[in-house]
Coordinates of N, CA, C and O in Angstrom, one line a residue:
M233 N -152.7 -257.1 124.4 CA -153.2 -258.1 125.3 C -152.0 -259.0 125.8 O -151.2 -259.4 125.0
T234 N -152.0 -259.3 127.1 CA -150.9 -260.1 127.6 C -151.1 -261.6 127.3 O -152.2 -262.0 127.1
D235 N -150.0 -262.3 127.5 CA -150.2 -263.8 127.3 C -151.2 -264.4 128.3 O -152.0 -265.2 127.9
S236 N -151.2 -263.9 129.5 CA -152.1 -264.4 130.5 C -153.6 -264.2 130.1 O -154.4 -265.0 130.2
E237 N -153.8 -263.0 129.6 CA -155.2 -262.6 129.1 C -155.6 -263.5 128.0 O -156.8 -263.9 127.9
I238 N -154.7 -263.7 127.1 CA -155.0 -264.6 125.9 C -155.4 -266.0 126.4 O -156.4 -266.6 126.0
L239 N -154.6 -266.5 127.3 CA -154.8 -267.9 127.8 C -156.0 -268.0 128.6 O -156.6 -269.1 128.7
I240 N -156.5 -267.0 129.2 CA -157.7 -267.0 130.0 C -158.9 -267.2 129.0 O -159.8 -268.0 129.2
Q241 N -158.8 -266.5 127.8 CA -159.8 -266.7 126.8 C -159.7 -268.0 126.1 O -160.7 -268.5 125.6
L242 N -158.5 -268.6 126.0 CA -158.3 -269.8 125.2 C -157.5 -270.8 126.1 O -156.3 -271.1 125.9
P243 N -158.2 -271.4 127.2 CA -157.4 -272.2 128.1 C -156.8 -273.5 127.5 O -155.9 -274.1 128.1
E244 N -157.4 -274.0 126.4 CA -156.9 -275.2 125.8 C -155.6 -274.9 125.0 O -154.9 -275.9 124.6
W245 N -155.2 -273.7 124.8 CA -154.1 -273.3 124.0 C -152.9 -273.0 124.9 O -153.1 -272.7 126.1
S246 N -151.7 -272.9 124.4 CA -150.5 -272.5 125.1 C -149.8 -271.5 124.2 O -150.1 -271.4 123.0
I247 N -148.8 -270.9 124.8 CA -147.9 -270.0 124.0 C -146.5 -270.6 124.0 O -145.9 -270.8 125.0
V248 N -146.1 -271.0 122.8 CA -144.8 -271.6 122.6 C -144.1 -270.9 121.5 O -144.6 -270.7 120.4
N249 N -142.9 -270.4 121.9 CA -142.0 -269.6 120.9 C -142.8 -268.4 120.4 O -142.8 -268.2 119.2
Q250 N -143.5 -267.8 121.2 CA -144.3 -266.6 120.9 C -145.4 -266.8 119.9 O -145.9 -265.9 119.2
K251 N -145.9 -268.0 119.8 CA -147.0 -268.4 119.0 C -148.1 -269.1 119.8 O -147.8 -269.8 120.7
L252 N -149.3 -268.8 119.4 CA -150.4 -269.5 120.0 C -150.5 -270.9 119.5 O -150.4 -271.1 118.3
S253 N -150.5 -271.9 120.4 CA -150.3 -273.3 119.9 C -151.3 -274.3 120.6 O -151.6 -274.1 121.8
R254 N -151.7 -275.2 119.8 CA -152.6 -276.2 120.3 C -152.5 -277.5 119.4 O -152.3 -277.4 118.2
Q255 N -152.7 -278.6 120.1 CA -152.7 -279.9 119.4 C -154.2 -280.4 119.5 O -154.8 -280.5 120.6
F256 N -154.8 -280.7 118.4 CA -156.1 -281.3 118.3 C -156.0 -282.8 118.0 O -155.3 -283.1 117.0
V257 N -156.6 -283.6 118.7 CA -156.6 -285.1 118.5 C -158.0 -285.6 118.2 O -158.9 -285.3 119.0
F258 N -158.1 -286.3 117.1 CA -159.4 -286.7 116.6 C -159.5 -288.2 116.7 O -158.5 -288.9 117.0
N259 N -160.6 -288.8 116.3 CA -160.8 -290.2 116.3 C -160.1 -290.9 115.2 O -159.7 -292.1 115.3
D260 N -159.9 -290.2 114.1 CA -159.3 -290.8 112.9 C -158.8 -289.7 111.9 O -159.0 -288.5 112.2
F261 N -158.2 -290.2 110.8 CA -157.7 -289.2 109.8 C -158.8 -288.4 109.2 O -158.7 -287.2 108.9
I262 N -159.9 -289.1 108.8 CA -161.0 -288.4 108.2 C -161.5 -287.2 109.0 O -161.8 -286.1 108.5
Q263 N -161.7 -287.4 110.3 CA -162.1 -286.4 111.2 C -161.1 -285.2 111.2 O -161.5 -284.0 111.2
A264 N -159.8 -285.6 111.3 CA -158.8 -284.5 111.3 C -158.8 -283.8 110.0 O -158.7 -282.5 110.0
F265 N -158.9 -284.5 108.9 CA -158.9 -283.8 107.6 C -160.1 -282.9 107.5 O -160.0 -281.8 106.9
G266 N -161.3 -283.3 107.9 CA -162.5 -282.5 107.9 C -162.3 -281.2 108.7 O -162.7 -280.2 108.3
F267 N -161.7 -281.4 109.9 CA -161.4 -280.2 110.7 C -160.5 -279.2 109.9 O -160.8 -278.0 109.9
M268 N -159.4 -279.7 109.3 CA -158.5 -278.8 108.5 C -159.2 -278.2 107.4 O -159.0 -277.0 107.1
T269 N -160.1 -278.9 106.7 CA -160.9 -278.3 105.6 C -161.8 -277.2 106.1 O -161.8 -276.1 105.5
Q270 N -162.5 -277.4 107.2 CA -163.4 -276.4 107.7 C -162.6 -275.2 108.2 O -163.0 -274.0 107.9
A271 N -161.5 -275.4 108.9 CA -160.7 -274.3 109.4 C -160.0 -273.6 108.3 O -159.9 -272.4 108.4
G272 N -159.6 -274.3 107.3 CA -159.0 -273.7 106.1 C -159.9 -272.7 105.4 O -159.5 -271.7 104.9
I273 N -161.1 -273.1 105.3 CA -162.1 -272.2 104.6 C -162.3 -270.9 105.4 O -162.3 -269.8 104.9
I274 N -162.4 -271.0 106.7 CA -162.5 -269.8 107.6 C -161.2 -269.0 107.5 O -161.3 -267.8 107.4
A275 N -160.1 -269.7 107.6 CA -158.8 -269.0 107.5 C -158.7 -268.2 106.2 O -158.2 -267.0 106.2
E276 N -159.1 -268.8 105.1 CA -159.0 -268.1 103.8 C -159.9 -266.9 103.8 O -159.6 -265.8 103.3
K277 N -161.1 -267.0 104.4 CA -162.1 -265.9 104.4 C -161.5 -264.8 105.3 O -161.7 -263.6 105.0
M278 N -160.8 -265.1 106.3 CA -160.2 -264.1 107.2 C -158.9 -263.6 106.6 O -158.3 -262.6 107.1
N279 N -158.4 -264.2 105.6 CA -157.0 -263.9 105.0 C -156.0 -264.0 106.1 O -155.1 -263.1 106.3
H280 N -156.1 -265.1 106.9 CA -155.2 -265.3 108.1 C -155.0 -266.8 108.2 O -155.8 -267.5 108.6
H281 N -153.8 -267.2 107.8 CA -153.5 -268.6 107.6 C -152.7 -269.2 108.7 O -151.6 -268.6 109.1
P282 N -153.0 -270.4 109.2 CA -152.3 -271.0 110.3 C -151.0 -271.7 109.8 O -150.9 -272.0 108.6
E283 N -150.1 -271.9 110.7 CA -149.0 -272.8 110.5 C -149.5 -274.1 111.2 O -149.8 -274.1 112.4
W284 N -149.6 -275.2 110.4 CA -150.2 -276.4 110.9 C -149.6 -277.6 110.3 O -149.0 -277.6 109.2
S285 N -149.7 -278.7 110.9 CA -149.3 -280.0 110.4 C -150.3 -281.1 110.8 O -151.0 -280.9 111.8
N286 N -150.4 -282.1 110.0 CA -151.3 -283.2 110.3 C -150.5 -284.6 110.2 O -149.9 -284.8 109.2
V287 N -150.7 -285.4 111.2 CA -150.2 -286.8 111.1 C -151.4 -287.6 111.6 O -151.8 -287.5 112.8
Y288 N -151.9 -288.5 110.7 CA -153.1 -289.3 111.0 C -154.2 -288.6 111.7 O -154.9 -287.8 111.1
N289 N -154.4 -288.8 113.0 CA -155.5 -288.2 113.7 C -155.2 -286.9 114.5 O -156.0 -286.4 115.3
T290 N -154.0 -286.4 114.3 CA -153.5 -285.2 115.1 C -153.2 -284.1 114.2 O -152.5 -284.2 113.2
V291 N -153.7 -282.9 114.6 CA -153.4 -281.6 113.9 C -152.7 -280.7 114.9 O -153.3 -280.4 116.0
N292 N -151.5 -280.3 114.6 CA -150.8 -279.3 115.4 C -150.9 -278.0 114.8 O -150.7 -277.8 113.6
V293 N -151.3 -277.0 115.6 CA -151.5 -275.6 115.0 C -150.7 -274.6 115.8 O -150.6 -274.7 117.0
E294 N -150.1 -273.7 115.0 CA -149.5 -272.5 115.6 C -150.0 -271.3 114.9 O -150.1 -271.3 113.7
L295 N -150.4 -270.3 115.7 CA -150.9 -269.0 115.1 C -150.1 -267.8 115.6 O -149.7 -267.7 116.8
I296 N -149.8 -267.0 114.7 CA -149.1 -265.7 114.9 C -149.4 -264.8 113.7 O -149.6 -265.2 112.6
T297 N -149.5 -263.5 114.0 CA -149.7 -262.5 113.0 C -148.3 -262.0 112.5 O -147.7 -261.2 113.2
H298 N -147.8 -262.6 111.5 CA -146.4 -262.3 111.0 C -146.2 -260.8 110.7 O -145.2 -260.3 111.0
S299 N -147.2 -260.2 110.2 CA -147.1 -258.7 109.9 C -146.9 -257.9 111.1 O -146.3 -256.8 111.1
Q300 N -147.3 -258.4 112.3 CA -147.2 -257.7 113.5 C -146.1 -258.3 114.4 O -145.7 -257.7 115.4
G301 N -145.7 -259.5 114.1 CA -144.6 -260.1 114.9 C -145.1 -260.6 116.2 O -144.2 -260.8 117.1
C302 N -146.4 -260.8 116.4 CA -146.9 -261.2 117.7 C -148.3 -261.8 117.5 O -148.8 -261.8 116.4
I303 N -148.8 -262.3 118.6 CA -150.2 -262.8 118.6 C -151.1 -261.6 118.6 O -151.0 -260.7 119.4
S304 N -152.1 -261.6 117.7 CA -153.0 -260.5 117.6 C -154.5 -261.0 117.7 O -154.7 -262.2 117.9
Q305 N -155.4 -260.1 117.6 CA -156.8 -260.4 117.7 C -157.2 -261.4 116.6 O -158.1 -262.3 116.8
L306 N -156.6 -261.3 115.5 CA -156.9 -262.3 114.4 C -156.6 -263.7 114.8 O -157.3 -264.7 114.5
D307 N -155.5 -263.9 115.5 CA -155.1 -265.3 116.0 C -156.1 -265.8 117.0 O -156.5 -266.9 117.0
I308 N -156.5 -264.9 117.9 CA -157.5 -265.3 118.9 C -158.8 -265.6 118.2 O -159.5 -266.7 118.6
E309 N -159.3 -264.9 117.2 CA -160.5 -265.2 116.5 C -160.4 -266.5 115.8 O -161.3 -267.3 115.8
L310 N -159.3 -266.8 115.1 CA -159.1 -268.0 114.4 C -159.0 -269.2 115.3 O -159.6 -270.3 115.1
A311 N -158.4 -269.0 116.5 CA -158.3 -270.1 117.5 C -159.7 -270.4 118.0 O -160.0 -271.6 118.2
T312 N -160.5 -269.4 118.2 CA -161.9 -269.6 118.7 C -162.7 -270.4 117.7 O -163.4 -271.3 118.0
H313 N -162.6 -270.0 116.4 CA -163.2 -270.8 115.3 C -162.8 -272.2 115.4 O -163.6 -273.1 115.2
M314 N -161.5 -272.4 115.5 CA -160.9 -273.8 115.5 C -161.5 -274.6 116.7 O -161.8 -275.8 116.6
N315 N -161.6 -274.0 117.8 CA -162.1 -274.6 119.0 C -163.6 -275.1 118.7 O -164.0 -276.2 119.1
N316 N -164.3 -274.2 118.1 CA -165.8 -274.5 117.8 C -165.9 -275.6 116.8 O -166.7 -276.5 117.0
I317 N -165.1 -275.6 115.8 CA -165.1 -276.7 114.8 C -164.7 -278.0 115.5 O -165.4 -279.0 115.3
F318 N -163.7 -278.0 116.3 CA -163.3 -279.2 117.0 C -164.4 -279.7 117.9 O -164.7 -280.9 117.9
E319 N -165.0 -278.8 118.7 CA -166.0 -279.3 119.6 C -167.2 -279.9 118.8 O -167.8 -280.9 119.2
N320 N -167.6 -279.3 117.7 CA -168.7 -279.8 116.9 C -168.3 -281.1 116.3 O -169.2 -282.0 116.1
S321 N -167.1 -281.3 115.9 CA -166.7 -282.6 115.2 C -166.6 -283.7 116.2 O -167.0 -284.8 115.9
I322 N -166.2 -283.4 117.4 CA -166.1 -284.5 118.5 C -167.5 -284.9 118.9 O -167.8 -286.0 119.2
T323 N -168.5 -283.9 119.1 CA -169.8 -284.2 119.6 C -170.6 -285.0 118.6 O -171.6 -285.6 119.0
K324 N -170.3 -284.9 117.3 CA -171.0 -285.6 116.3 C -170.8 -287.1 116.3 O -171.5 -287.9 115.7
E325 N -169.7 -287.5 116.9 CA -169.3 -289.0 116.9 C -170.1 -289.7 117.9 O -170.6 -289.3 118.9

């Protein structure tokens, strides 16, 4: 799949340094931490773990399939799950 095809499926994401990248901004730390907890459970079930960081209400995520050295379908699936978690956490407020 080309970068353009990936970004059509995931318009909120970008490709930076050959990794799928997105910044999620929440209302507060608790909401950001809750997102990371939910996403972490899914990532563990998928056995596909993000590179991410959190500062207060912001979570920065980078996804790449290291074993393939590129963005794979696993990254697209995890990004889609993260989008859904984010949308559900924002609409609950």
